[in-house]
Tab-separated table of N, CA and C in Angstrom:
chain	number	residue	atom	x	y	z
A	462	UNK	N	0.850	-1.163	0.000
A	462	UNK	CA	0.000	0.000	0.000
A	462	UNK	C	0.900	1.231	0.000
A	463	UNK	N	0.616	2.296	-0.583
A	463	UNK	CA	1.506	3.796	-1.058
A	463	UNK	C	0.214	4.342	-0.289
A	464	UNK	N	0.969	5.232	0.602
A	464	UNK	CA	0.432	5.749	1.495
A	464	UNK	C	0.962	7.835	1.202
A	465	UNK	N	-0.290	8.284	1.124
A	465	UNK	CA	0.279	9.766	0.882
A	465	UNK	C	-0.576	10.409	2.150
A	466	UNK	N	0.579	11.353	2.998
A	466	UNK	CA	-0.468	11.738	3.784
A	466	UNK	C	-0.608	13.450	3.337
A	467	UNK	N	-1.961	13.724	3.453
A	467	UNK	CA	-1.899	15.293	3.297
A	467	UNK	C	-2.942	15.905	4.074
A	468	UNK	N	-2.979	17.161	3.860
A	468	UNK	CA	-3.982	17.875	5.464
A	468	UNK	C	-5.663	17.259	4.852
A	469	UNK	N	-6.138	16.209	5.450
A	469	UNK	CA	-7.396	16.127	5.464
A	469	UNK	C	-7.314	14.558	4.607
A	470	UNK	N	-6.205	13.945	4.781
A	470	UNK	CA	-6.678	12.096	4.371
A	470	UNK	C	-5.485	11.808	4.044
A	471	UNK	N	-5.879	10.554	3.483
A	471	UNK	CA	-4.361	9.845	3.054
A	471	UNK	C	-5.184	9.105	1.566
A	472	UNK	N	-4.310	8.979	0.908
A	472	UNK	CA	-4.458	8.314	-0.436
A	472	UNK	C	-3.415	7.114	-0.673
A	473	UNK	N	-4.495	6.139	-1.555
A	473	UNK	CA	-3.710	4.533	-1.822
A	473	UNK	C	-3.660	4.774	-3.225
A	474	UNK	N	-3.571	5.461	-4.283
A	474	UNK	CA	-3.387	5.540	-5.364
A	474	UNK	C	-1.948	5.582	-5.830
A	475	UNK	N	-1.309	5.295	-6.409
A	475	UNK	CA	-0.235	5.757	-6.800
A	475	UNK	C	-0.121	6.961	-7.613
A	476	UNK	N	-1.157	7.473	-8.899
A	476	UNK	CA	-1.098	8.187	-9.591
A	476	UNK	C	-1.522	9.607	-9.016
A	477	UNK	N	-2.453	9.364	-7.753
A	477	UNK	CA	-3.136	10.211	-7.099
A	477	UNK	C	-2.170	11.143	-6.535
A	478	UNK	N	-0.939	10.190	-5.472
A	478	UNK	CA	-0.280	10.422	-4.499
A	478	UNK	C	0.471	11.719	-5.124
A	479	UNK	N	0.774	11.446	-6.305
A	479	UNK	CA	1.694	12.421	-7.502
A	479	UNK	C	1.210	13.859	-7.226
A	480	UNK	N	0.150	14.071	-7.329
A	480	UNK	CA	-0.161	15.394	-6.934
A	480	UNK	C	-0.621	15.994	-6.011
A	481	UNK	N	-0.613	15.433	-4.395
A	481	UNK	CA	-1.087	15.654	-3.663
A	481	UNK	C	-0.406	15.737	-2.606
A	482	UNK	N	0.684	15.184	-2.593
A	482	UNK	CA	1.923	15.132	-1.424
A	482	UNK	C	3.293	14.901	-1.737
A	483	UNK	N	4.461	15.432	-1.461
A	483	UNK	CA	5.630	15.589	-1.253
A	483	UNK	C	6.127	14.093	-0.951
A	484	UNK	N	5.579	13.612	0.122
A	484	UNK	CA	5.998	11.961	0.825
A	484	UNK	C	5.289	11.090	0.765
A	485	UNK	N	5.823	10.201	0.846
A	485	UNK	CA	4.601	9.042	0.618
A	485	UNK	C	5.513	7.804	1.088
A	486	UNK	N	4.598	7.077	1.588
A	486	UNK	CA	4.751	5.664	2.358
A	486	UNK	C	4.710	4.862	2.387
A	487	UNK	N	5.642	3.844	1.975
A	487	UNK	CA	4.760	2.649	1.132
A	487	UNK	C	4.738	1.613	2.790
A	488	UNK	N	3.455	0.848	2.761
A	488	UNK	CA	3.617	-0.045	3.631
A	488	UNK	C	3.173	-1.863	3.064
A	489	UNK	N	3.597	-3.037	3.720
A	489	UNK	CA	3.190	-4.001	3.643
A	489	UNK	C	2.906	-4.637	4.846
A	490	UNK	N	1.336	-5.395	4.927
A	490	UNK	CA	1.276	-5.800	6.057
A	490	UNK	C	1.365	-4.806	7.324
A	491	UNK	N	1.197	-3.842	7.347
A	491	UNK	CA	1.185	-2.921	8.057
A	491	UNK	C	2.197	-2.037	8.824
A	492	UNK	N	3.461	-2.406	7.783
A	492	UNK	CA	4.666	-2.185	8.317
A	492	UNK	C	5.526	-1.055	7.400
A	493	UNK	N	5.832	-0.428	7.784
A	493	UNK	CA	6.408	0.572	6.701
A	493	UNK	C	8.084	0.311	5.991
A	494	UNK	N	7.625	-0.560	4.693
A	494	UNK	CA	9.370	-0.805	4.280
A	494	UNK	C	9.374	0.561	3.285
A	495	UNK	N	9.085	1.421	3.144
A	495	UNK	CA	10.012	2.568	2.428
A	495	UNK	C	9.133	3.934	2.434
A	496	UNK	N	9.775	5.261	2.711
A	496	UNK	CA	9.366	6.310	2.649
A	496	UNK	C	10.300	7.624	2.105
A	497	UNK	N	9.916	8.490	1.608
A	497	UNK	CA	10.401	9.280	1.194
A	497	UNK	C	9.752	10.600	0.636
A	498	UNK	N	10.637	11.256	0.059
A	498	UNK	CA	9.706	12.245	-0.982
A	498	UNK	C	9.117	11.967	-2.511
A	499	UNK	N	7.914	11.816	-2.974
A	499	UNK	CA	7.399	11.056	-4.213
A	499	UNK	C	8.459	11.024	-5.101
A	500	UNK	N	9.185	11.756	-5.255
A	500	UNK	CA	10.584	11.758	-6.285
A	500	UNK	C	11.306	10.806	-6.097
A	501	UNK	N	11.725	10.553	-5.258
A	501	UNK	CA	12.686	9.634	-4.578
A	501	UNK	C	12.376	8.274	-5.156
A	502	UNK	N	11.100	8.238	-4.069
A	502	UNK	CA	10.132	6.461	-4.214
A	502	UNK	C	10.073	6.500	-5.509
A	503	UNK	N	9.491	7.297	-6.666
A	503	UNK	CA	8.807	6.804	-7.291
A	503	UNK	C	9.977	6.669	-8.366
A	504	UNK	N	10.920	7.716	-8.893
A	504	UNK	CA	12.223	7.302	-9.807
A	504	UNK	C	13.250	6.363	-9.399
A	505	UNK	N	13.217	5.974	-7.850
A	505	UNK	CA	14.375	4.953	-7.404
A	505	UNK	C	14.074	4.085	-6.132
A	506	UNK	N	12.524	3.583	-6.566
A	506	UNK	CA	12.343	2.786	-5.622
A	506	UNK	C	13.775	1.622	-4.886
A	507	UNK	N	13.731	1.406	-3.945
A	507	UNK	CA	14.535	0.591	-3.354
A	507	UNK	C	14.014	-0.673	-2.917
A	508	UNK	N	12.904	-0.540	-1.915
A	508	UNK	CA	12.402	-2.224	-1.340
A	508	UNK	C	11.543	-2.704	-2.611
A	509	UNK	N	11.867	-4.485	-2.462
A	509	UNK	CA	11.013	-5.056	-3.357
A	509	UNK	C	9.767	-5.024	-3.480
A	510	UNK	N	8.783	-4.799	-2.279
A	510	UNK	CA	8.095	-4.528	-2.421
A	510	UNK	C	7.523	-3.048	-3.245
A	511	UNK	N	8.140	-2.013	-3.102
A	511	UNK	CA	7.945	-0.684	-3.953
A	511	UNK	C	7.847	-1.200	-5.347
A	512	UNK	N	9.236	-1.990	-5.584
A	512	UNK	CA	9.386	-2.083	-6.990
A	512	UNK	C	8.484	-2.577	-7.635
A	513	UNK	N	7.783	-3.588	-7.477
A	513	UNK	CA	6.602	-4.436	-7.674
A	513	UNK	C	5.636	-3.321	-7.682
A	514	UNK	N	5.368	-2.602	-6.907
A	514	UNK	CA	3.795	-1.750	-6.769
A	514	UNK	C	4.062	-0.890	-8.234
A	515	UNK	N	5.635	0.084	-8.144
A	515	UNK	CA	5.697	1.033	-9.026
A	515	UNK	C	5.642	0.255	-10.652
A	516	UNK	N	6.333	-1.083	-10.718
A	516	UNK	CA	5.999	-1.782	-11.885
A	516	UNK	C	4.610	-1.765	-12.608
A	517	UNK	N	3.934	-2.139	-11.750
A	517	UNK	CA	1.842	-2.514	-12.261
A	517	UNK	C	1.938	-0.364	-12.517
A	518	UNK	N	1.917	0.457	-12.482
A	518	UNK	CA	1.771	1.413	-12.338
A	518	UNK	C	1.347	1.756	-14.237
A	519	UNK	N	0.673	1.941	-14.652
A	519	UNK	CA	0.673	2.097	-15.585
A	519	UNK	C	0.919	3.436	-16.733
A	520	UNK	N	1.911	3.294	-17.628
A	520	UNK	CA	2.788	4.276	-18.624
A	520	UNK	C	1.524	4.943	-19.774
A	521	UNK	N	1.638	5.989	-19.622
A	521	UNK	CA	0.650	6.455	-20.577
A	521	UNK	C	1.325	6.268	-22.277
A	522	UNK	N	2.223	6.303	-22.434
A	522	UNK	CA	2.684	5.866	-23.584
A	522	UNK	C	2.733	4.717	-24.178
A	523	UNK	N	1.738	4.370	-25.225
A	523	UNK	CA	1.477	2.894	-25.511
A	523	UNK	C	2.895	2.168	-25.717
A	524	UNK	N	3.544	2.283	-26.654
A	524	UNK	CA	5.431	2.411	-26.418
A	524	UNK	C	6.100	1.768	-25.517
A	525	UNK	N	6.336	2.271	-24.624
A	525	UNK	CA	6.841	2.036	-23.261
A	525	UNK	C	6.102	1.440	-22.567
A	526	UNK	N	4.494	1.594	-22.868
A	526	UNK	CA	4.167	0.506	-21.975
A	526	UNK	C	3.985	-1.092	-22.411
A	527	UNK	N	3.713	-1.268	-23.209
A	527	UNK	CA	3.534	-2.758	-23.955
A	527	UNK	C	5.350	-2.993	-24.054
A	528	UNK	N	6.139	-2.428	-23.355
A	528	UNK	CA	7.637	-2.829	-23.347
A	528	UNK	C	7.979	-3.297	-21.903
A	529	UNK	N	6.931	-2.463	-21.182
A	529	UNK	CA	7.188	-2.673	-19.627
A	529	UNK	C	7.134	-4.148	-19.206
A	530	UNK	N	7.989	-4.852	-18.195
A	530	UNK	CA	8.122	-5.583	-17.737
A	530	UNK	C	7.508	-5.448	-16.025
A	531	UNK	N	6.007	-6.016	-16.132
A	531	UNK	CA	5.451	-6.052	-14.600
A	531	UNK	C	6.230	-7.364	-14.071
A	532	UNK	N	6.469	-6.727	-12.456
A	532	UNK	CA	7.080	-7.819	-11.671
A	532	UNK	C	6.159	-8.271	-10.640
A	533	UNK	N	6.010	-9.301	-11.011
A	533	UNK	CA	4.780	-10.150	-10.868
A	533	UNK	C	5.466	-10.794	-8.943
A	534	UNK	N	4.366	-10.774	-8.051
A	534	UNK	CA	5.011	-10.745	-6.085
A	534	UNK	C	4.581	-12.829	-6.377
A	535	UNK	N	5.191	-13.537	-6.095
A	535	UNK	CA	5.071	-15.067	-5.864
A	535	UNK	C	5.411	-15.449	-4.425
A	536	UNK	N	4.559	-16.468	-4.362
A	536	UNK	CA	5.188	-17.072	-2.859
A	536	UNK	C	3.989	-16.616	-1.942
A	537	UNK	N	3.994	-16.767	-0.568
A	537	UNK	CA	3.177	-17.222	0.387
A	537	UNK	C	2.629	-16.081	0.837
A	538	UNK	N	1.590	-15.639	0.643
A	538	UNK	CA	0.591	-14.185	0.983
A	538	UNK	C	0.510	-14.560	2.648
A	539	UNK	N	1.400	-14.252	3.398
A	539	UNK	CA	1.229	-14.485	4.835
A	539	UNK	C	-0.274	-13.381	5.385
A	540	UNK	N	-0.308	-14.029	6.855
A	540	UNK	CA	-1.344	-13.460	7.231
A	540	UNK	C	-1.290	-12.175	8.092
A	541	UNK	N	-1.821	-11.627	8.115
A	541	UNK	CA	-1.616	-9.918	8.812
A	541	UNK	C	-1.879	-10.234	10.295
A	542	UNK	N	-3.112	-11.657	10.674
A	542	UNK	CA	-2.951	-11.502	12.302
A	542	UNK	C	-1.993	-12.393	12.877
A	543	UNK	N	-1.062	-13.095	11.937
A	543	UNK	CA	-0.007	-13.793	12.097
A	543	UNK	C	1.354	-13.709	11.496
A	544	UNK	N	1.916	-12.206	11.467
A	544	UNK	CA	2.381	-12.103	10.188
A	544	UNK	C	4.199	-13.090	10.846
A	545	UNK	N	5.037	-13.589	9.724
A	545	UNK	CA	6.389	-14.372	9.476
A	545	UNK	C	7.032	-13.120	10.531
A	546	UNK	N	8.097	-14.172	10.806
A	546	UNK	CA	8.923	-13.715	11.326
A	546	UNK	C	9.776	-12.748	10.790
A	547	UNK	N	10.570	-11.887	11.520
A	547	UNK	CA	11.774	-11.245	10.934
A	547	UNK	C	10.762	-10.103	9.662
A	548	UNK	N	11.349	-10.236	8.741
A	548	UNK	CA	10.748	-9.486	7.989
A	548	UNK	C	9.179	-9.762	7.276
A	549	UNK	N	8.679	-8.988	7.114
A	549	UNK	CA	7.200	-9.350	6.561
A	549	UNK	C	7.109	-9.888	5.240
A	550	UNK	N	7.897	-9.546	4.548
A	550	UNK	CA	7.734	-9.517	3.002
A	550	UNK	C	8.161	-10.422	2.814
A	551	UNK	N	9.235	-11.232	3.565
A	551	UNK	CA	10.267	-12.066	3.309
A	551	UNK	C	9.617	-13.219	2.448
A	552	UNK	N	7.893	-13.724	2.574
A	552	UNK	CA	7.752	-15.039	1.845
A	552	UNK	C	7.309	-14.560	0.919
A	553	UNK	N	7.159	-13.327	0.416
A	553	UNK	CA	7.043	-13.079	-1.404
A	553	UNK	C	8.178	-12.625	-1.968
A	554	UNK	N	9.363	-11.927	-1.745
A	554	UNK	CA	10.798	-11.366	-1.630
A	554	UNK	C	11.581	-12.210	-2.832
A	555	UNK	N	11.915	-11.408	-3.674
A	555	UNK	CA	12.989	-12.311	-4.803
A	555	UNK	C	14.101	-12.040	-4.020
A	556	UNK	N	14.666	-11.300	-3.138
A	556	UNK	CA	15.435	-11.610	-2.835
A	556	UNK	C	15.997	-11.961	-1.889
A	557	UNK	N	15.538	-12.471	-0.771
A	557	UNK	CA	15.266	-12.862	0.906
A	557	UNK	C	15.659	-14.219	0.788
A	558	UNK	N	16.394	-13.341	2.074
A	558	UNK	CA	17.777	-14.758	2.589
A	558	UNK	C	17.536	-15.197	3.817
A	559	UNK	N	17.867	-16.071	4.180
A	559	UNK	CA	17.647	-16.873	5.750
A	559	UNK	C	18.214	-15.639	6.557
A	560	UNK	N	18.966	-14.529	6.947
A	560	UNK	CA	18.740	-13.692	7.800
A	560	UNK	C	17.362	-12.340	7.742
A	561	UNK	N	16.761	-12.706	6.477
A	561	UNK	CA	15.184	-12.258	6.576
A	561	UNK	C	14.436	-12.746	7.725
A	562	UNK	N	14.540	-14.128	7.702
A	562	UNK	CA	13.870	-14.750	9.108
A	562	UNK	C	13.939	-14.690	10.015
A	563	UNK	N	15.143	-13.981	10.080
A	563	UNK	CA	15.843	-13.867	11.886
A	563	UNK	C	15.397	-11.904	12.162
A	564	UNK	N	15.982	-11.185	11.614
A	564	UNK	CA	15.541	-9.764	12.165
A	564	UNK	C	14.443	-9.100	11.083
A	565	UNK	N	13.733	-8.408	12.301
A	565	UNK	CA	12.594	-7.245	11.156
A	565	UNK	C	13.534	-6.053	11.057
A	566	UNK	N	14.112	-5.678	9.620
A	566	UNK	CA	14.539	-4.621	9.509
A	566	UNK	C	14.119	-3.218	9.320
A	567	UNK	N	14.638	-2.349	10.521
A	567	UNK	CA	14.088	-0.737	10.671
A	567	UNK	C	14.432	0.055	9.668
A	568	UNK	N	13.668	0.949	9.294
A	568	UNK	CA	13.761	2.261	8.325
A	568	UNK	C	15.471	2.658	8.003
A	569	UNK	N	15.902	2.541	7.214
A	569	UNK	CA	17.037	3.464	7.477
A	569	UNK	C	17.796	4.300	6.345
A	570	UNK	N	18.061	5.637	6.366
A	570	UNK	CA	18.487	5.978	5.057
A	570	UNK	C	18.322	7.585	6.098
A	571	UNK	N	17.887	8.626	5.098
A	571	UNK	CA	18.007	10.091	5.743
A	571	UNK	C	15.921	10.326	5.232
A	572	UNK	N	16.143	11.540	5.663
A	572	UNK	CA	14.767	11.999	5.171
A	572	UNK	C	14.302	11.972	3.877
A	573	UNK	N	15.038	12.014	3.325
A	573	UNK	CA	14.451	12.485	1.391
A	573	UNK	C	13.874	10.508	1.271
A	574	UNK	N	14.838	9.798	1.834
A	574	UNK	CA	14.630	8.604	1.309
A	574	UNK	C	14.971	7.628	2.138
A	575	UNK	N	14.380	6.551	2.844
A	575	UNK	CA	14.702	5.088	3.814
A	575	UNK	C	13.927	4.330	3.309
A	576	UNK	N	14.597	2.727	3.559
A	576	UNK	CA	13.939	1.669	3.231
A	576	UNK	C	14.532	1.036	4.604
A	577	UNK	N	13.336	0.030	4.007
A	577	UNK	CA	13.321	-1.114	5.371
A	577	UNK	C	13.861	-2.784	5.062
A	578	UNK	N	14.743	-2.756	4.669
A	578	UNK	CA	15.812	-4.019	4.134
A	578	UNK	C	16.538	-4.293	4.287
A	579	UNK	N	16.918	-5.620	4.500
A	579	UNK	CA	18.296	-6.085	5.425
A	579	UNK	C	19.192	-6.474	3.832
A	580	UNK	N	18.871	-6.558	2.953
A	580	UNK	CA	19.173	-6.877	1.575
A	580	UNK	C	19.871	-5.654	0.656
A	581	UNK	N	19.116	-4.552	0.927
A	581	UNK	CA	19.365	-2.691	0.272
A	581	UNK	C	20.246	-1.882	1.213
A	582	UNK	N	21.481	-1.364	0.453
A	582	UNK	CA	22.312	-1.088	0.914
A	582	UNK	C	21.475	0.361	1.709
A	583	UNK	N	21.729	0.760	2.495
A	583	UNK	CA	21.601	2.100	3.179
A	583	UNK	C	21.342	3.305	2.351
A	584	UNK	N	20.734	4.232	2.496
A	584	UNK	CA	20.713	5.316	1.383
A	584	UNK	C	21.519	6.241	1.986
């Protein structure tokens, strides 16, 4: 979920978020793996999960879009009142390693831009 907050709601749109707020939030499972300023997230997503959301996002240019490659999330839709250990994402994750299972990784990067990945180097 892309989370935009602005004075009077929050928006799950992606295309929406574009004109309505500066930051935006992406969460899974109720956990926040990446935030930043829409610039940031949206030209250099970092967590897999972002990448996946900003992929389905659809290109107004017929062109580019019938070229686009959607990255399609596989693997085990865990449950939100039970969610996996360590990291949340970890059982849909192309790239999650057995220390996914062991720690939930915190936000980390500066203001313009953090992700939440034990996998993504630091911003």
């Amino acid at each position: 979920v892309v989370c935009a907050f602005f004075r009077g709601g929050v928006s799950m749109s992606i295309p929406v978020v574009k004109h309505i707020s500066d930051r935006v939030l992406v969460m899974y499972l109720g956990h926040a793996v990446e935030l930043g300023t829409y610039k940031e997230v949206y030209s250099n997503p970092q967590h897999p999960y972002t990448r996946a959301l900003m992929s389905a996002v659809p290109i107004p240019d017929p062109d580019k879009e019938k070229n686009k490659q959607i990255q399609l999330l596989e693997g085990e839709l865990p449950s939100p009142i039970n969610p996996p250990s360590g990291c949340v994402f970890r059982t849909r994750c192309p790239i999650a390693g057995p220390e996914c299972a062991k720690t939930r990784p915190l936000l980390e990067g500066s203001f313009n831009h953090a992700v939440s990945c034990l996998k993504v180097d630091p911003l």
